[in-house]
């Protein structure tokens, strides 16, 4: 059993408050990529971070931003370690993160459910602007590889959809 100290909890909250560099409306905690913070020695912290996909270019910016916020909090030595297992999925996005995506105009990913469990059959993507499910895929890729570009046929507005992984 691993116990977490009060300082580790505080540092986890600080690291988790860092905005995602590609989706600054979300924090790293809301995105679900922050796996943990461990004090390895006085003044030395190891942070575990999982990218949204292998080769994600934002991982370097995330790491640098985490290092900066923890340095600013008085931690002189910060090591951010990339952890690939278990892999990140869109199910890791918190309810608050999903709410913020929709509020920002990005259709949040649909929950995929537990591994080995029933598969969700909801095939529609709801427009974050008007709520209609009458939407059309325009491009499988948008401003980032994680998003697809769609258009609502009701309000005619284009919008991003954070793809399910």
MMTF fields as JSON, N, C-alpha, C and O atoms, coordinates in Angstrom:
{
  "mmtfVersion": "1.0.0",
  "mmtfProducer": "UNKNOWN",
  "numBonds": 659,
  "numAtoms": 660,
  "numGroups": 165,
  "numChains": 1,
  "numModels": 1,
  "chainsPerModel": [1],
  "groupsPerChain": [165],
  "chainIdList": ["A"],
  "bondAtomList": [4, 2, 8, 6, 12, 10, 16, 14, 20, 18, 24, 22, 28, 26, 32, 30, 36, 34, 40, 38, 44, 42, 48, 46, 52, 50, 56, 54, 60, 58, 64, 62, 68, 66, 72, 70, 76, 74, 80, 78, 84, 82, 88, 86, 92, 90, 96, 94, 100, 98, 104, 102, 108, 106, 112, 110, 116, 114, 120, 118, 124, 122, 128, 126, 132, 130, 136, 134, 140, 138, 144, 142, 148, 146, 152, 150, 156, 154, 160, 158, 164, 162, 168, 166, 172, 170, 176, 174, 180, 178, 184, 182, 188, 186, 192, 190, 196, 194, 200, 198, 204, 202, 208, 206, 212, 210, 216, 214, 220, 218, 224, 222, 228, 226, 232, 230, 236, 234, 240, 238, 244, 242, 248, 246, 252, 250, 256, 254, 260, 258, 264, 262, 268, 266, 272, 270, 276, 274, 280, 278, 284, 282, 288, 286, 292, 290, 296, 294, 300, 298, 304, 302, 308, 306, 312, 310, 316, 314, 320, 318, 324, 322, 328, 326, 332, 330, 336, 334, 340, 338, 344, 342, 348, 346, 352, 350, 356, 354, 360, 358, 364, 362, 368, 366, 372, 370, 376, 374, 380, 378, 384, 382, 388, 386, 392, 390, 396, 394, 400, 398, 404, 402, 408, 406, 412, 410, 416, 414, 420, 418, 424, 422, 428, 426, 432, 430, 436, 434, 440, 438, 444, 442, 448, 446, 452, 450, 456, 454, 460, 458, 464, 462, 468, 466, 472, 470, 476, 474, 480, 478, 484, 482, 488, 486, 492, 490, 496, 494, 500, 498, 504, 502, 508, 506, 512, 510, 516, 514, 520, 518, 524, 522, 528, 526, 532, 530, 536, 534, 540, 538, 544, 542, 548, 546, 552, 550, 556, 554, 560, 558, 564, 562, 568, 566, 572, 570, 576, 574, 580, 578, 584, 582, 588, 586, 592, 590, 596, 594, 600, 598, 604, 602, 608, 606, 612, 610, 616, 614, 620, 618, 624, 622, 628, 626, 632, 630, 636, 634, 640, 638, 644, 642, 648, 646, 652, 650, 656, 654],
  "bondOrderList": [1, 1, 1, 1, 1, 1, 1, 1, 1, 1, 1, 1, 1, 1, 1, 1, 1, 1, 1, 1, 1, 1, 1, 1, 1, 1, 1, 1, 1, 1, 1, 1, 1, 1, 1, 1, 1, 1, 1, 1, 1, 1, 1, 1, 1, 1, 1, 1, 1, 1, 1, 1, 1, 1, 1, 1, 1, 1, 1, 1, 1, 1, 1, 1, 1, 1, 1, 1, 1, 1, 1, 1, 1, 1, 1, 1, 1, 1, 1, 1, 1, 1, 1, 1, 1, 1, 1, 1, 1, 1, 1, 1, 1, 1, 1, 1, 1, 1, 1, 1, 1, 1, 1, 1, 1, 1, 1, 1, 1, 1, 1, 1, 1, 1, 1, 1, 1, 1, 1, 1, 1, 1, 1, 1, 1, 1, 1, 1, 1, 1, 1, 1, 1, 1, 1, 1, 1, 1, 1, 1, 1, 1, 1, 1, 1, 1, 1, 1, 1, 1, 1, 1, 1, 1, 1, 1, 1, 1, 1, 1, 1, 1, 1, 1],
  "groupList": [{"groupName": "UNK", "atomNameList": ["N", "CA", "C", "O"], "elementList": ["N", "C", "C", "O"], "formalChargeList": [0, 0, 0, 0], "bondAtomList": [1, 0, 2, 1, 3, 2], "bondOrderList": [1, 1, 2], "singleLetterCode": "X", "chemCompType": "L-PEPTIDE LINKING"}],
  "groupTypeList": [0, 0, 0, 0, 0, 0, 0, 0, 0, 0, 0, 0, 0, 0, 0, 0, 0, 0, 0, 0, 0, 0, 0, 0, 0, 0, 0, 0, 0, 0, 0, 0, 0, 0, 0, 0, 0, 0, 0, 0, 0, 0, 0, 0, 0, 0, 0, 0, 0, 0, 0, 0, 0, 0, 0, 0, 0, 0, 0, 0, 0, 0, 0, 0, 0, 0, 0, 0, 0, 0, 0, 0, 0, 0, 0, 0, 0, 0, 0, 0, 0, 0, 0, 0, 0, 0, 0, 0, 0, 0, 0, 0, 0, 0, 0, 0, 0, 0, 0, 0, 0, 0, 0, 0, 0, 0, 0, 0, 0, 0, 0, 0, 0, 0, 0, 0, 0, 0, 0, 0, 0, 0, 0, 0, 0, 0, 0, 0, 0, 0, 0, 0, 0, 0, 0, 0, 0, 0, 0, 0, 0, 0, 0, 0, 0, 0, 0, 0, 0, 0, 0, 0, 0, 0, 0, 0, 0, 0, 0, 0, 0, 0, 0, 0, 0],
  "groupIdList": [1, 2, 3, 4, 5, 6, 7, 8, 9, 10, 11, 12, 13, 14, 15, 16, 17, 18, 19, 20, 21, 22, 23, 24, 25, 26, 27, 28, 29, 30, 31, 32, 33, 34, 35, 36, 37, 38, 39, 40, 41, 42, 43, 44, 45, 46, 47, 48, 49, 50, 51, 52, 53, 54, 55, 56, 57, 58, 59, 60, 61, 62, 63, 64, 65, 66, 67, 68, 69, 70, 71, 72, 73, 74, 75, 76, 77, 78, 79, 80, 81, 82, 83, 84, 85, 86, 87, 88, 89, 90, 91, 92, 93, 94, 95, 96, 97, 98, 99, 100, 101, 102, 103, 104, 105, 106, 107, 108, 109, 110, 111, 112, 113, 114, 115, 116, 117, 118, 119, 120, 121, 122, 123, 124, 125, 126, 127, 128, 129, 130, 131, 132, 133, 134, 135, 136, 137, 138, 139, 140, 141, 142, 143, 144, 145, 146, 147, 148, 149, 150, 151, 152, 153, 154, 155, 156, 157, 158, 159, 160, 161, 162, 163, 164, 165],
  "secStructList": [7, 7, 7, 7, 7, 2, 2, 2, 2, 2, 2, 2, 2, 2, 2, 2, 6, 1, 5, 7, 1, 1, 7, 6, 6, 1, 5, 2, 2, 2, 2, 6, 7, 3, 3, 3, 3, 3, 3, 3, 3, 6, 6, 3, 3, 3, 3, 3, 3, 7, 7, 1, 1, 6, 6, 7, 6, 2, 2, 2, 2, 2, 2, 2, 2, 2, 2, 2, 2, 2, 2, 2, 6, 6, 7, 1, 3, 3, 3, 3, 3, 3, 7, 7, 1, 1, 7, 7, 7, 4, 4, 4, 1, 7, 2, 2, 2, 2, 2, 2, 2, 2, 2, 2, 6, 3, 3, 7, 7, 7, 7, 7, 7, 1, 6, 6, 1, 7, 7, 7, 7, 7, 7, 7, 7, 7, 7, 6, 6, 6, 7, 7, 1, 7, 3, 3, 3, 3, 3, 1, 7, 7, 1, 1, 6, 6, 3, 3, 3, 3, 3, 3, 6, 6, 6, 7, 7, 3, 3, 3, 3, 3, 7, 7, 7],
  "xCoordList": [0.838, 0.0, 0.888, 1.826, 0.589, 1.34, 0.58, -0.602, 1.261, 0.635, 1.106, 2.231, 0.242, 0.545, 0.627, -0.248, 1.698, 1.865, 1.047, 0.594, 0.869, 0.142, 0.867, 0.226, 2.204, 2.968, 2.769, 2.619, 2.766, 2.54, 1.15, 0.989, 0.153, -1.209, -1.235, -1.878, -0.533, -0.469, 0.221, -0.242, 1.332, 2.066, 1.273, 1.351, 0.514, -0.35, -1.416, -1.703, -1.991, -3.0, -2.386, -3.007, -1.166, -0.49, -0.199, -0.493, 0.378, 0.689, -0.595, -0.634, -1.63, -2.911, -3.6, -4.458, -3.236, -3.863, -3.261, -3.765, -2.191, -1.532, -2.489, -3.045, -2.692, -3.573, -2.929, -1.711, -3.752, -3.269, -2.833, -3.57, -1.646, -1.175, -2.009, -2.04, -2.682, -3.498, -4.96, -5.653, -5.417, -6.794, -6.749, -7.091, -6.334, -6.12, -7.365, -7.263, -8.534, -9.747, -9.722, -10.442, -8.892, -8.773, -7.458, -6.431, -7.502, -6.254, -5.78, -6.529, -4.532, -3.991, -4.743, -4.892, -5.216, -6.007, -7.348, -7.781, -8.006, -9.292, -9.142, -10.031, -8.015, -7.732, -7.407, -7.574, -6.944, -6.667, -5.313, -5.12, -4.371, -3.042, -2.046, -0.996, -2.36, -1.471, -1.69, -2.781, -0.654, -0.799, -0.366, -0.801, 0.478, 0.875, 2.09, 2.812, 2.302, 3.456, 4.016, 3.278, 5.352, 5.994, 7.235, 8.082, 7.318, 8.497, 9.551, 9.36, 10.672, 11.698, 12.815, 13.533, 12.964, 13.95, 13.578, 12.773, 14.154, 13.851, 14.194, 15.324, 13.213, 13.421, 13.437, 13.762, 13.095, 13.125, 11.783, 11.32, 11.172, 9.846, 9.867, 10.496, 9.156, 8.941, 7.453, 6.593, 7.176, 5.804, 5.62, 6.468, 4.512, 4.199, 3.086, 2.039, 3.351, 2.465, 2.277, 3.247, 1.029, 0.732, 0.214, -0.746, 0.842, 0.345, -0.981, -1.312, -1.734, -3.007, -2.79, -3.662, -1.645, -1.262, 0.257, 0.896, 0.832, 2.283, 2.757, 2.231, 3.742, 4.265, 3.559, 3.825, 2.667, 1.948, 2.962, 3.761, 2.946, 3.932, 3.74, 4.656, 2.57, 2.286, 2.946, 2.997, 3.451, 4.017, 5.209, 5.403, 5.999, 7.147, 6.697, 7.269, 5.677, 5.159, 4.513, 4.683, 3.77, 3.158, 4.237, 4.119, 5.286, 6.381, 7.038, 7.269, 7.337, 7.985, 7.088, 7.568, 5.793, 4.861, 4.736, 4.657, 4.719, 4.679, 5.95, 5.893, 7.093, 8.368, 8.358, 8.774, 7.883, 7.871, 6.981, 7.393, 5.762, 4.844, 5.386, 5.207, 6.044, 6.605, 7.874, 8.116, 8.698, 9.864, 9.393, 9.961, 8.343, 7.809, 7.273, 7.186, 6.921, 6.418, 7.563, 7.315, 8.807, 9.95, 10.553, 11.362, 10.186, 10.77, 11.92, 11.681, 13.173, 14.31, 14.523, 15.008, 14.177, 14.445, 13.144, 12.55, 12.726, 11.49, 11.823, 12.41, 11.452, 11.641, 10.254, 9.488, 9.928, 8.661, 8.944, 9.723, 8.298, 8.498, 7.251, 6.127, 7.474, 6.371, 6.054, 6.937, 4.782, 4.311, 3.318, 2.324, 3.587, 2.729, 1.743, 0.836, 1.927, 1.059, 0.531, 1.32, -0.763, -1.78, -1.944, -1.717, -2.333, -2.481, -3.645, -4.605, -3.536, -4.595, -5.753, -5.539, -6.971, -8.159, -9.009, -8.813, -9.938, -10.811, -11.714, -12.297, -11.838, -12.597, -11.927, -12.569, -10.645, -9.919, -10.314, -10.015, -10.973, -11.411, -12.517, -13.491, -12.352, -13.318, -14.64, -14.717, -15.663, -16.972, -16.849, -17.461, -16.064, -15.846, -15.135, -15.467, -14.164, -13.469, -14.401, -14.316, -15.291, -16.271, -17.22, -17.572, -17.624, -18.502, -17.792, -18.385, -16.513, -15.754, -15.549, -15.621, -15.294, -15.139, -16.405, -16.342, -17.555, -18.826, -19.076, -19.526, -18.784, -18.974, -18.069, -18.433, -16.891, -15.908, -16.236, -15.593, -17.239, -17.63, -17.025, -17.053, -16.478, -15.919, -16.796, -16.997, -17.311, -18.13, -17.23, -16.239, -17.563, -16.707, -16.812, -17.796, -15.802, -15.875, -16.979, -17.297, -17.552, -18.567, -17.861, -16.798, -18.416, -17.798, -17.754, -18.714, -16.626, -16.514, -16.873, -17.077, -16.956, -17.356, -16.184, -15.07, -16.43, -15.344, -14.839, -15.604, -13.54, -12.942, -13.623, -13.808, -13.99, -14.649, -16.136, -16.829, -16.627, -18.043, -18.858, -18.357, -20.106, -20.962, -20.457, -19.893, -20.661, -20.232, -21.383, -22.517, -21.084, -22.11, -22.541, -21.698, -23.838, -24.354, -24.758, -25.322, -24.481, -24.805, -23.919, -22.719, -24.498, -23.725, -23.762, -23.14, -24.454, -24.598, -23.6, -23.18, -23.247, -22.414, -23.291, -23.83, -23.433, -24.299, -23.545, -22.404, -24.189, -23.618, -23.464, -24.43, -22.264, -22.085, -22.721, -22.834, -23.137, -23.734, -25.249, -25.779, -25.951, -27.416, -27.981, -29.171, -27.145, -27.592, -28.156, -28.514, -28.246, -28.792, -27.864, -26.647, -28.463, -27.665, -27.557, -26.999, -28.074, -27.99, -26.682, -26.657, -25.594, -24.262, -23.589, -23.905, -22.665, -21.957, -20.452, -19.951, -19.744, -18.286, -17.741, -18.053, -16.931, -16.296, -14.877, -14.428, -14.174, -12.8, -12.48, -12.837, -11.809, -11.432, -10.39, -10.158, -9.756, -8.738, -9.048, -9.521, -8.765, -9.006, -7.681, -6.643, -7.704, -6.485, -5.456, -4.266, -5.906, -4.999, -5.472, -6.613, -4.596, -4.949, -6.05, -6.721, -6.237, -7.246, -8.664, -9.625, -8.805, -10.125, -10.513, -9.65, -11.811, -12.377, -13.193, -13.672, -13.343, -14.125, -15.504, -15.613, -16.553, -17.934, -18.716, -18.255, -19.915, -20.821, -22.206, -22.647, -22.861, -24.244, -25.15, -25.04, -26.046, -26.971, -28.143, -28.858, -28.343, -29.438, -29.018, -29.686, -27.921, -27.492, -26.419, -26.036, -25.937, -24.952, -23.569, -22.719, -23.333, -22.041, -21.056, -21.428, -19.807, -18.784, -18.328, -18.4, -17.864, -17.344, -16.373, -16.417, -15.496, -14.574, -15.249, -16.09, -14.869, -15.312, -14.058, -13.234, -13.91, -12.773, -13.041, -13.962, -12.23, -12.47, -12.279, -11.437, -13.059, -12.964, -11.745, -11.45, -11.047, -9.908, -10.091, -9.253],
  "yCoordList": [-1.181, 0.0, 1.251, 1.354, 2.182, 3.42, 4.511, 4.741, 5.174, 6.286, 7.592, 7.692, 8.578, 9.888, 10.888, 10.942, 11.686, 12.701, 13.944, 14.102, 14.808, 16.063, 16.916, 17.562, 16.916, 17.686, 17.104, 17.856, 15.788, 15.17, 15.507, 15.764, 15.508, 15.898, 17.347, 17.662, 18.221, 19.635, 19.796, 20.559, 19.074, 19.159, 18.545, 19.024, 17.494, 16.883, 17.889, 18.013, 18.596, 19.611, 20.734, 21.215, 21.154, 22.204, 21.738, 22.447, 20.545, 20.002, 19.793, 20.043, 19.339, 19.103, 20.368, 20.319, 21.513, 22.783, 23.392, 24.391, 22.79, 23.288, 23.111, 22.027, 24.157, 24.023, 23.149, 23.161, 22.401, 21.631, 22.616, 23.557, 22.425, 23.399, 23.444, 24.475, 22.352, 22.346, 22.692, 23.216, 22.399, 22.7, 23.446, 22.869, 24.714, 25.426, 25.592, 26.036, 25.245, 25.278, 24.156, 24.221, 23.119, 21.98, 22.008, 22.433, 21.549, 21.344, 19.917, 19.088, 19.647, 18.299, 17.286, 16.127, 17.718, 16.827, 16.508, 15.356, 17.518, 17.299, 16.433, 15.649, 16.581, 15.772, 14.324, 13.403, 14.141, 12.793, 12.24, 11.025, 13.109, 12.643, 12.597, 11.964, 13.253, 13.276, 12.007, 11.784, 11.179, 9.886, 9.905, 9.055, 10.85, 10.895, 11.763, 12.125, 12.09, 12.873, 12.169, 11.791, 11.997, 11.319, 12.097, 12.441, 12.364, 13.005, 11.916, 10.986, 12.016, 10.974, 11.283, 10.381, 12.548, 13.015, 14.459, 15.064, 15.016, 16.428, 17.309, 17.297, 18.063, 18.958, 18.268, 18.899, 16.997, 16.236, 15.53, 14.789, 15.778, 15.236, 14.541, 15.003, 13.413, 12.729, 12.814, 12.491, 13.251, 13.382, 12.359, 12.24, 11.622, 10.654, 11.223, 11.652, 11.212, 11.847, 10.901, 10.34, 10.725, 9.864, 10.722, 11.472, 10.621, 11.4, 10.848, 9.688, 11.679, 11.234, 10.195, 9.361, 10.236, 9.185, 9.194, 10.221, 8.049, 7.934, 8.907, 8.926, 9.701, 10.68, 12.017, 12.885, 12.209, 13.48, 14.614, 14.584, 15.61, 16.693, 17.605, 18.338, 17.564, 18.443, 17.954, 18.704, 16.721, 16.165, 16.991, 17.147, 17.515, 18.343, 19.64, 20.057, 20.278, 21.523, 21.235, 22.009, 20.125, 19.752, 19.579, 20.102, 18.842, 18.579, 19.875, 20.079, 20.749, 22.026, 22.88, 23.507, 22.903, 23.7, 23.141, 23.903, 21.809, 21.19, 21.516, 21.893, 21.373, 21.694, 23.133, 23.405, 24.055, 25.472, 25.737, 26.438, 25.187, 25.451, 24.861, 25.45, 23.705, 23.108, 23.823, 23.957, 24.291, 25.115, 26.394, 26.807, 27.015, 28.241, 27.998, 28.931, 26.775, 26.411, 25.996, 25.573, 26.12, 25.85, 24.461, 24.079, 23.701, 22.379, 22.532, 22.796, 22.372, 22.62, 21.55, 21.866, 20.314, 19.25, 18.51, 17.841, 18.652, 18.033, 17.156, 17.619, 15.91, 14.958, 14.535, 13.957, 14.822, 14.396, 13.157, 13.194, 12.071, 10.791, 10.458, 10.512, 10.114, 9.708, 8.246, 7.39, 7.967, 6.622, 6.223, 6.914, 5.116, 4.703, 3.589, 3.278, 2.997, 1.896, 2.137, 2.401, 2.055, 1.807, 3.028, 4.158, 2.802, 3.932, 4.839, 4.404, 6.09, 7.062, 6.751, 6.35, 6.938, 6.885, 8.107, 8.771, 8.391, 9.544, 9.344, 10.308, 8.115, 7.891, 8.556, 8.747, 8.913, 9.568, 11.041, 11.652, 11.614, 13.016, 13.087, 12.337, 13.989, 14.114, 14.692, 15.24, 14.559, 15.137, 16.647, 17.229, 17.276, 18.726, 19.055, 20.041, 18.237, 18.438, 18.321, 19.113, 17.337, 17.162, 18.365, 18.831, 18.854, 20.023, 21.232, 21.987, 21.414, 22.555, 22.458, 23.469, 21.254, 21.094, 21.546, 22.317, 21.064, 21.432, 22.933, 23.561, 23.499, 24.937, 25.741, 26.834, 25.199, 25.846, 25.648, 26.243, 24.809, 24.58, 23.342, 23.194, 22.447, 21.186, 20.06, 19.937, 19.247, 18.118, 17.14, 16.664, 16.837, 15.928, 14.498, 14.138, 13.689, 12.291, 11.562, 11.878, 10.587, 9.757, 8.756, 8.258, 8.442, 7.427, 6.089, 5.709, 5.37, 4.078, 2.938, 1.815, 3.191, 2.15, 1.309, 1.47, 0.413, -0.405, -1.407, -1.896, -1.707, -2.689, -4.03, -4.484, -4.651, -5.942, -5.846, -6.862, -4.628, -4.443, -4.17, -4.3, -3.792, -3.521, -2.315, -1.384, -2.34, -1.258, -0.271, -0.662, 0.996, 2.029, 2.072, 1.972, 2.22, 2.2, 3.602, 3.753, 4.609, 5.983, 6.392, 6.605, 6.503, 6.796, 8.275, 8.671, 9.077, 10.485, 11.336, 10.991, 12.432, 13.441, 14.671, 15.182, 15.14, 16.277, 17.584, 17.743, 18.507, 19.83, 20.575, 20.692, 21.078, 21.813, 23.202, 23.855, 23.651, 24.977, 24.965, 25.787, 24.017, 24.008, 22.71, 22.64, 21.686, 20.431, 19.424, 18.316, 19.776, 18.867, 17.663, 17.763, 16.541, 15.352, 15.166, 14.168, 16.098, 16.05, 16.712, 17.873, 15.943, 16.476, 15.625, 14.446, 16.236, 15.586, 15.707, 16.757, 14.622, 14.624, 15.346, 14.965, 16.383, 17.102, 16.598, 16.468, 16.315, 15.82, 15.001, 15.388, 13.871, 13.024, 13.69, 13.251, 14.754, 15.464, 16.946, 17.501, 17.575, 19.006, 19.672, 19.312, 20.634, 21.363, 20.48, 20.795, 19.38, 18.406, 17.014, 16.843, 16.03, 14.661, 14.086, 13.128, 14.671, 14.176, 14.591, 14.072, 15.524, 16.069, 15.844, 15.766, 15.74, 15.675, 16.953, 17.56, 17.348, 18.529, 18.086, 17.267, 18.631, 18.292, 19.569, 20.668, 19.413, 20.543, 20.115, 18.992, 21.02, 20.795, 21.171, 22.26, 20.255, 20.523, 21.393, 21.946, 21.519, 22.365, 23.825, 24.686, 24.115, 25.515, 25.902, 27.067, 24.889, 25.08, 25.493, 25.873, 25.425, 25.809, 24.634, 23.507, 24.888, 23.846, 23.751, 24.728, 22.576, 22.403, 21.235, 20.341, 21.257, 20.153, 19.1, 19.409, 17.856, 16.736, 16.041, 15.583, 15.959, 15.259, 13.776, 13.228, 13.116, 11.724, 10.756, 10.977, 9.7, 8.672, 7.805, 7.443, 7.481, 6.554, 5.484, 4.59],
  "zCoordList": [0.0, 0.0, 0.0, 0.791, -0.878, -0.988, -0.249, -0.505, 0.659, 1.37, 0.748, 0.259, 0.774, 0.213, 1.351, 2.215, 1.338, 2.372, 2.018, 0.884, 2.994, 2.772, 1.725, 0.896, 1.765, 0.776, -0.623, -1.586, -0.747, -2.055, -2.587, -3.78, -1.718, -2.128, -2.615, -3.616, -1.898, -2.281, -3.635, -4.482, -3.838, -5.098, -6.248, -7.379, -5.967, -6.978, -7.42, -8.61, -6.47, -6.804, -7.637, -8.585, -7.286, -8.058, -9.477, -10.439, -9.609, -10.934, -11.728, -12.933, -11.06, -11.723, -12.184, -13.064, -11.598, -11.978, -13.247, -13.76, -13.745, -14.959, -16.143, -16.321, -16.956, -18.12, -19.201, -19.376, -19.913, -21.05, -22.133, -22.425, -22.743, -23.732, -25.015, -25.687, -25.366, -26.582, -26.31, -27.182, -25.111, -24.695, -23.363, -22.331, -23.363, -22.094, -21.232, -20.089, -21.755, -20.947, -19.907, -18.91, -20.135, -19.22, -18.468, -18.998, -17.22, -16.481, -16.752, -17.268, -16.398, -16.583, -15.722, -16.112, -14.555, -13.705, -14.368, -14.361, -14.939, -15.602, -16.848, -17.179, -17.536, -18.716, -18.327, -19.127, -17.094, -16.601, -16.994, -16.993, -17.331, -17.742, -16.589, -16.704, -15.492, -14.334, -13.513, -12.989, -13.402, -12.735, -11.275, -10.498, -10.885, -9.493, -9.257, -10.186, -7.995, -7.544, -6.321, -5.412, -6.312, -5.189, -4.772, -5.596, -3.483, -2.916, -2.755, -1.971, -3.492, -3.454, -2.47, -2.038, -2.117, -1.144, -0.815, -1.523, 0.251, 0.536, -0.675, -1.162, -1.146, -2.276, -3.633, -4.639, -3.679, -4.942, -5.138, -4.271, -6.299, -6.604, -7.956, -8.907, -8.013, -9.279, -9.616, -8.797, -10.83, -11.32, -12.435, -13.32, -12.394, -13.439, -14.315, -13.83, -15.627, -16.592, -17.775, -18.285, -18.21, -19.353, -20.5, -20.326, -21.672, -22.819, -23.323, -23.078, -24.022, -24.57, -25.665, -25.908, -26.323, -27.267, -27.372, -27.145, -27.717, -27.832, -28.905, -30.017, -28.563, -29.499, -29.443, -30.276, -28.487, -28.354, -28.186, -27.25, -29.073, -28.979, -27.764, -27.393, -27.151, -26.006, -24.721, -23.746, -24.685, -23.45, -22.969, -21.763, -23.887, -23.5, -22.841, -21.834, -23.403, -22.816, -21.464, -20.522, -21.36, -20.085, -19.023, -17.915, -19.367, -18.42, -17.971, -16.779, -18.923, -18.591, -17.692, -16.748, -17.985, -17.175, -15.759, -14.795, -15.628, -14.302, -13.532, -12.361, -14.185, -13.534, -13.035, -11.908, -13.871, -13.5, -12.294, -11.37, -12.283, -11.175, -9.866, -8.8, -9.945, -8.72, -8.274, -7.074, -9.233, -8.871, -8.173, -7.162, -8.731, -8.146, -6.734, -5.935, -6.432, -5.103, -4.157, -3.028, -4.624, -3.759, -3.871, -3.025, -4.882, -5.088, -6.076, -7.254, -5.621, -6.511, -7.584, -8.67, -7.308, -8.28, -8.618, -7.773, -9.872, -10.345, -11.539, -12.517, -11.457, -12.559, -13.024, -12.253, -14.29, -14.859, -15.7, -16.652, -15.328, -15.997, -16.815, -16.315, -18.078, -18.946, -18.682, -18.726, -18.407, -18.105, -19.203, -19.423, -19.885, -20.99, -20.625, -21.396, -19.455, -19.056, -17.652, -16.745, -17.445, -18.457, -19.359, -18.927, -20.602, -21.522, -21.125, -20.49, -21.509, -21.27, -22.215, -23.359, -21.734, -22.589, -22.277, -21.259, -23.145, -22.924, -21.71, -21.215, -21.225, -19.99, -18.792, -17.759, -18.912, -17.824, -17.672, -16.646, -18.668, -18.569, -17.515, -17.571, -16.567, -15.476, -15.98, -17.079, -15.163, -15.497, -15.662, -16.557, -14.804, -14.914, -16.223, -16.881, -16.6, -17.863, -19.056, -19.995, -19.023, -20.101, -20.166, -21.25, -19.001, -18.959, -19.561, -20.332, -19.204, -19.721, -21.233, -21.932, -21.741, -23.192, -23.907, -24.865, -23.441, -24.074, -23.97, -24.928, -22.814, -22.614, -23.544, -23.977, -23.85, -24.71, -26.193, -27.057, -26.487, -27.874, -28.499, -29.721, -27.686, -28.169, -27.634, -26.426, -28.538, -28.11, -27.356, -27.91, -26.102, -25.328, -25.848, -26.495, -25.567, -25.999, -25.26, -24.114, -25.931, -25.282, -24.386, -24.756, -23.214, -22.358, -23.086, -23.755, -22.954, -23.627, -22.694, -23.155, -21.398, -20.447, -20.004, -20.502, -19.07, -18.531, -19.562, -20.394, -19.5, -20.399, -20.2, -19.071, -21.292, -21.206, -20.903, -20.844, -20.711, -20.386, -21.622, -22.739, -21.441, -22.592, -23.374, -22.8, -24.663, -25.539, -25.682, -25.958, -25.495, -25.664, -27.122, -28.014, -27.383, -28.741, -29.205, -30.289, -28.409, -28.775, -29.948, -29.772, -31.137, -32.337, -32.709, -33.695, -31.966, -32.312, -31.532, -30.427, -32.132, -31.489, -31.337, -32.319, -30.117, -29.816, -30.061, -29.626, -30.754, -31.017, -29.687, -28.933, -29.393, -28.134, -28.159, -27.122, -29.345, -29.459, -29.244, -28.498, -29.91, -29.812, -29.242, -28.932, -29.101, -28.517, -29.503, -29.104, -30.781, -31.787, -31.98, -31.821, -32.321, -32.646, -34.159, -34.616, -34.931, -36.388, -36.813, -37.221, -36.706, -37.006, -38.078, -38.244, -38.796, -39.9, -39.688, -39.285, -39.964, -39.903, -41.129, -42.257, -40.923, -42.033, -42.265, -43.404, -41.156, -41.256, -40.02, -38.908, -40.205, -39.067, -38.184, -37.058, -38.691, -37.913, -37.924, -38.915, -36.778, -36.629, -36.277, -36.833, -35.366, -35.006, -34.293, -34.293, -33.689, -33.084, -33.506, -33.938, -33.38, -33.759, -32.874, -33.257, -31.69, -30.741, -31.101, -30.532, -32.043, -32.337, -33.795, -34.669, -34.05, -35.396, -35.609, -34.652, -36.862, -37.197, -37.686, -38.598, -37.075, -37.417, -37.683, -37.375, -38.261, -38.46, -37.995, -38.238, -37.336, -36.916, -38.079, -38.642, -38.431, -39.531, -39.085, -39.921, -37.774, -37.274, -37.208, -37.781, -36.517, -36.383, -37.408, -37.515, -38.167, -39.246, -38.757, -39.563, -37.459, -36.901, -36.938, -36.608, -37.335, -37.225, -35.772, -35.026, -35.379, -34.026, -33.985, -34.83, -32.99, -32.763, -31.905, -31.061, -32.133, -31.297, -30.783, -31.574, -29.475, -28.877, -29.06, -28.455, -29.903, -30.276, -29.103, -28.232, -29.096, -28.065, -28.324, -29.463, -27.254, -27.335, -26.308, -26.191]
}
